[in-house]
């Protein structure tokens, strides 16, 4: 199984700041990676797929990058609605594994 | 507009089974995979498995192979998951989701509580 190691587990930031979340795969996943945002009491929502492609309707302040085993999600100019939990996901092979999540909180 | 509708909350006694449904509108499920994901209280996301509704082929995460059974009815555009031999550890929110390699659309989730 491909393990996804996500960091940090939690992150405190202020409105307008830029933050980066990292995800490390246990083997090369050839950019078959997605990022999701989940708000309390809601289902996750797809943000980024294929490591760097923005899903329909997702604001351009979100961006994804990386290759091989190392990937990152960057959020520019944090808005109030961005404070949520974020997960990376391996889409290369089953089982489709998730990172353990990053909780982004307001400082 | 694509929508995945999951109904109600479930309360199951230990040792029994529950069957969850996920009705899709706005997209033909024969053209995609239907996945199930769980989230235990305060924890992260865990993939259970997926079904290809076009042919019924399934893949399960190892730990769910004897716990979950995935089926789909293309005539009603609905996916199902049966959870058997319920234990307290199965208490979680269960989401259905749609997509090939990623989860493009999600249901709102169903809370399953296992308690005697």
GROMACS .gro file of C-alpha atoms in nm:
model
  223
    1UNK     CA    1   0.000   0.000   0.000
    2UNK     CA    2   0.115   0.356  -0.068
    3UNK     CA    3   0.150   0.554   0.256
    4UNK     CA    4   0.080   0.927   0.252
    5UNK     CA    5   0.259   1.132   0.520
    6UNK     CA    6   0.109   1.476   0.558
    7UNK     CA    7   0.250   1.770   0.753
    8UNK     CA    8   0.193   1.967   0.959
    9UNK     CA    9  -0.095   1.812   1.153
   10UNK     CA   10  -0.212   2.159   1.250
   11UNK     CA   11  -0.134   2.509   1.140
   12UNK     CA   12  -0.223   2.848   1.282
   13UNK     CA   13  -0.225   3.148   1.046
   14UNK     CA   14  -0.375   3.494   1.006
   15UNK     CA   15  -0.604   3.632   0.740
   16UNK     CA   16  -0.408   3.735   0.432
   17UNK     CA   17  -0.115   3.505   0.505
   18UNK     CA   18   0.018   3.235   0.272
   19UNK     CA   19   0.048   2.876   0.397
   20UNK     CA   20   0.187   2.552   0.256
   21UNK     CA   21   0.090   2.195   0.342
   22UNK     CA   22   0.315   1.904   0.248
   23UNK     CA   23   0.243   1.546   0.150
   24UNK     CA   24   0.504   1.273   0.110
   25UNK     CA   25   0.417   0.948  -0.067
   26UNK     CA   26   0.599   0.624   0.021
   27UNK     CA   27   0.668   0.568  -0.350
   28UNK     CA   28   0.647   0.758  -0.677
   29UNK     CA   29   0.280   0.834  -0.753
   30UNK     CA   30   0.348   1.008  -1.086
   31UNK     CA   31   0.145   1.318  -0.994
   32UNK     CA   32  -0.173   1.116  -0.942
   33UNK     CA   33  -0.254   1.314  -0.630
   34UNK     CA   34  -0.550   1.515  -0.510
   35UNK     CA   35  -0.614   1.767  -0.233
   36UNK     CA   36  -0.944   1.807  -0.050
   37UNK     CA   37  -1.088   2.065   0.187
   38UNK     CA   38  -1.327   1.962   0.462
   39UNK     CA   39  -1.520   2.200   0.686
   40UNK     CA   40  -1.673   2.084   1.017
   41UNK     CA   41  -1.990   1.882   0.966
   42UNK     CA   42  -1.949   1.879   0.589
   43UNK     CA   43  -1.825   1.634   0.329
   44UNK     CA   44  -1.480   1.686   0.175
   45UNK     CA   45  -1.456   1.888  -0.146
   46UNK     CA   46  -1.203   1.833  -0.425
   47UNK     CA   47  -0.963   2.126  -0.467
   48UNK     CA   48  -0.674   2.000  -0.678
   49UNK     CA   49  -0.624   1.690  -0.894
   50UNK     CA   50  -0.329   1.556  -1.092
   51UNK     CA   51  -0.111   1.737  -0.835
   52UNK     CA   52  -0.161   2.083  -0.984
   53UNK     CA   53  -0.494   2.109  -1.173
   54UNK     CA   54  -0.759   2.326  -1.012
   55UNK     CA   55  -1.104   2.164  -0.982
   56UNK     CA   56  -1.396   2.357  -1.128
   57UNK     CA   57  -1.497   2.656  -0.919
   58UNK     CA   58  -1.195   2.649  -0.686
   59UNK     CA   59  -1.042   2.994  -0.628
   60UNK     CA   60  -0.705   3.061  -0.788
   61UNK     CA   61  -0.544   3.135  -0.449
   62UNK     CA   62  -0.520   2.756  -0.415
   63UNK     CA   63  -0.236   2.588  -0.601
   64UNK     CA   64  -0.070   2.248  -0.601
   65UNK     CA   65   0.279   2.144  -0.700
   66UNK     CA   66   0.527   1.861  -0.671
   67UNK     CA   67   0.634   1.543  -0.841
   68UNK     CA   68   0.753   1.194  -0.763
   69UNK     CA   69   0.695   1.142  -0.393
   70UNK     CA   70   0.674   1.505  -0.271
   71UNK     CA   71   0.373   1.730  -0.313
   72UNK     CA   72   0.243   2.051  -0.164
   73UNK     CA   73  -0.071   2.261  -0.141
   74UNK     CA   74  -0.029   2.638  -0.119
   75UNK     CA   75  -0.300   2.880  -0.017
   76UNK     CA   76  -0.229   3.246  -0.088
   77UNK     CA   77  -0.391   3.536   0.094
   78UNK     CA   78  -0.598   3.332   0.342
   79UNK     CA   79  -0.968   3.410   0.351
   80UNK     CA   80  -1.206   3.334   0.642
   81UNK     CA   81  -1.364   3.045   0.449
   82UNK     CA   82  -1.026   2.873   0.407
   83UNK     CA   83  -0.998   2.775   0.773
   84UNK     CA   84  -1.076   2.406   0.752
   85UNK     CA   85  -0.905   2.066   0.735
   86UNK     CA   86  -0.709   1.956   0.429
   87UNK     CA   87  -0.623   1.606   0.305
   88UNK     CA   88  -0.402   1.472   0.029
   89UNK     CA   89  -0.495   1.150  -0.151
   90UNK     CA   90  -0.308   0.896  -0.360
   91UNK     CA   91  -0.503   0.817  -0.677
   92UNK     CA   92  -0.243   0.595  -0.843
   93UNK     CA   93  -0.339   0.258  -0.705
   94UNK     CA   94  -0.578   0.089  -0.465
   95UNK     CA   95  -0.610   0.121  -0.176
   96UNK     CA   96  -0.666   0.491  -0.239
   97UNK     CA   97  -0.495   0.628   0.069
   98UNK     CA   98  -0.533   0.966   0.235
   99UNK     CA   99  -0.288   1.171   0.432
  100UNK     CA  100  -0.372   1.213   0.800
  101UNK     CA  101  -0.495   1.568   0.747
  102UNK     CA  102  -0.396   1.924   0.835
  103UNK     CA  103  -0.621   2.145   1.045
  104UNK     CA  104  -0.581   2.510   0.951
  105UNK     CA  105  -0.689   2.747   1.226
  106UNK     CA  106  -0.710   3.121   1.262
  107UNK     CA  107  -0.431   3.279   1.466
  108UNK     CA  108  -2.591   1.944  -1.145
  109UNK     CA  109  -2.442   1.627  -1.001
  110UNK     CA  110  -2.581   1.529  -0.661
  111UNK     CA  111  -2.518   1.228  -0.438
  112UNK     CA  112  -2.801   1.178  -0.190
  113UNK     CA  113  -2.748   0.973   0.123
  114UNK     CA  114  -3.041   0.922   0.354
  115UNK     CA  115  -3.076   0.946   0.729
  116UNK     CA  116  -2.869   0.820   1.016
  117UNK     CA  117  -2.840   0.459   1.120
  118UNK     CA  118  -2.838   0.297   1.462
  119UNK     CA  119  -2.725  -0.065   1.467
  120UNK     CA  120  -2.677  -0.317   1.744
  121UNK     CA  121  -2.349  -0.507   1.771
  122UNK     CA  122  -2.345  -0.814   1.548
  123UNK     CA  123  -2.611  -0.686   1.309
  124UNK     CA  124  -2.584  -0.537   0.959
  125UNK     CA  125  -2.681  -0.207   0.799
  126UNK     CA  126  -2.721  -0.119   0.434
  127UNK     CA  127  -2.648   0.234   0.321
  128UNK     CA  128  -2.764   0.387  -0.006
  129UNK     CA  129  -2.633   0.663  -0.228
  130UNK     CA  130  -2.858   0.788  -0.508
  131UNK     CA  131  -2.691   0.984  -0.784
  132UNK     CA  132  -2.862   1.244  -0.997
  133UNK     CA  133  -2.718   1.439  -1.288
  134UNK     CA  134  -2.471   1.170  -1.394
  135UNK     CA  135  -2.490   0.810  -1.511
  136UNK     CA  136  -2.304   0.593  -1.261
  137UNK     CA  137  -2.216   0.344  -1.536
  138UNK     CA  138  -1.961   0.601  -1.654
  139UNK     CA  139  -1.770   0.627  -1.326
  140UNK     CA  140  -1.669   0.445  -1.009
  141UNK     CA  141  -1.858   0.472  -0.683
  142UNK     CA  142  -1.646   0.481  -0.368
  143UNK     CA  143  -1.716   0.464   0.004
  144UNK     CA  144  -1.508   0.648   0.261
  145UNK     CA  145  -1.544   0.660   0.637
  146UNK     CA  146  -1.448   0.906   0.905
  147UNK     CA  147  -1.446   0.804   1.270
  148UNK     CA  148  -1.534   1.076   1.521
  149UNK     CA  149  -1.261   1.339   1.521
  150UNK     CA  150  -1.041   1.137   1.283
  151UNK     CA  151  -0.930   1.143   0.922
  152UNK     CA  152  -1.064   0.992   0.602
  153UNK     CA  153  -1.036   0.621   0.525
  154UNK     CA  154  -1.113   0.460   0.190
  155UNK     CA  155  -1.326   0.147   0.217
  156UNK     CA  156  -1.354   0.040  -0.145
  157UNK     CA  157  -1.508   0.106  -0.481
  158UNK     CA  158  -1.740  -0.052  -0.734
  159UNK     CA  159  -1.751  -0.017  -1.111
  160UNK     CA  160  -2.129  -0.008  -1.169
  161UNK     CA  161  -2.086  -0.095  -1.537
  162UNK     CA  162  -1.972  -0.449  -1.455
  163UNK     CA  163  -2.004  -0.489  -1.079
  164UNK     CA  164  -1.628  -0.525  -1.023
  165UNK     CA  165  -1.520  -0.428  -0.673
  166UNK     CA  166  -1.196  -0.348  -0.490
  167UNK     CA  167  -1.177  -0.325  -0.112
  168UNK     CA  168  -0.918  -0.199   0.131
  169UNK     CA  169  -0.779  -0.506   0.310
  170UNK     CA  170  -0.932  -0.424   0.648
  171UNK     CA  171  -1.281  -0.393   0.499
  172UNK     CA  172  -1.283  -0.710   0.287
  173UNK     CA  173  -1.497  -0.902   0.534
  174UNK     CA  174  -1.681  -0.596   0.667
  175UNK     CA  175  -1.823  -0.415   0.363
  176UNK     CA  176  -2.009  -0.535   0.054
  177UNK     CA  177  -2.053  -0.288  -0.230
  178UNK     CA  178  -2.326  -0.317  -0.490
  179UNK     CA  179  -2.488  -0.088  -0.745
  180UNK     CA  180  -2.819  -0.069  -0.930
  181UNK     CA  181  -2.772   0.109  -1.259
  182UNK     CA  182  -3.148   0.117  -1.326
  183UNK     CA  183  -3.197   0.345  -1.026
  184UNK     CA  184  -2.851   0.505  -1.044
  185UNK     CA  185  -2.787   0.406  -0.684
  186UNK     CA  186  -2.488   0.259  -0.503
  187UNK     CA  187  -2.512   0.057  -0.183
  188UNK     CA  188  -2.283  -0.054   0.095
  189UNK     CA  189  -2.370  -0.322   0.346
  190UNK     CA  190  -2.172  -0.330   0.668
  191UNK     CA  191  -2.187  -0.661   0.851
  192UNK     CA  192  -2.107  -0.785   1.202
  193UNK     CA  193  -2.121  -0.434   1.341
  194UNK     CA  194  -1.889  -0.344   1.628
  195UNK     CA  195  -1.852  -0.023   1.826
  196UNK     CA  196  -1.541   0.050   1.619
  197UNK     CA  197  -1.765   0.082   1.310
  198UNK     CA  198  -1.925   0.395   1.455
  199UNK     CA  199  -1.840   0.661   1.198
  200UNK     CA  200  -1.969   0.884   0.922
  201UNK     CA  201  -1.984   0.699   0.592
  202UNK     CA  202  -1.956   0.898   0.271
  203UNK     CA  203  -2.019   0.784  -0.083
  204UNK     CA  204  -1.813   0.955  -0.351
  205UNK     CA  205  -1.787   0.943  -0.727
  206UNK     CA  206  -1.489   0.948  -0.961
  207UNK     CA  207  -1.218   0.737  -1.128
  208UNK     CA  208  -0.890   0.817  -0.951
  209UNK     CA  209  -1.021   1.100  -0.737
  210UNK     CA  210  -1.344   1.181  -0.556
  211UNK     CA  211  -1.500   1.450  -0.770
  212UNK     CA  212  -1.834   1.455  -0.591
  213UNK     CA  213  -1.939   1.347  -0.245
  214UNK     CA  214  -2.259   1.260  -0.065
  215UNK     CA  215  -2.337   1.444   0.256
  216UNK     CA  216  -2.250   1.142   0.467
  217UNK     CA  217  -2.449   0.915   0.699
  218UNK     CA  218  -2.370   0.871   1.065
  219UNK     CA  219  -2.373   0.505   1.169
  220UNK     CA  220  -2.379   0.449   1.542
  221UNK     CA  221  -2.325   0.101   1.683
  222UNK     CA  222  -2.466   0.060   2.028
  223UNK     CA  223  -2.660  -0.197   2.226
   0.00000   0.00000   0.00000
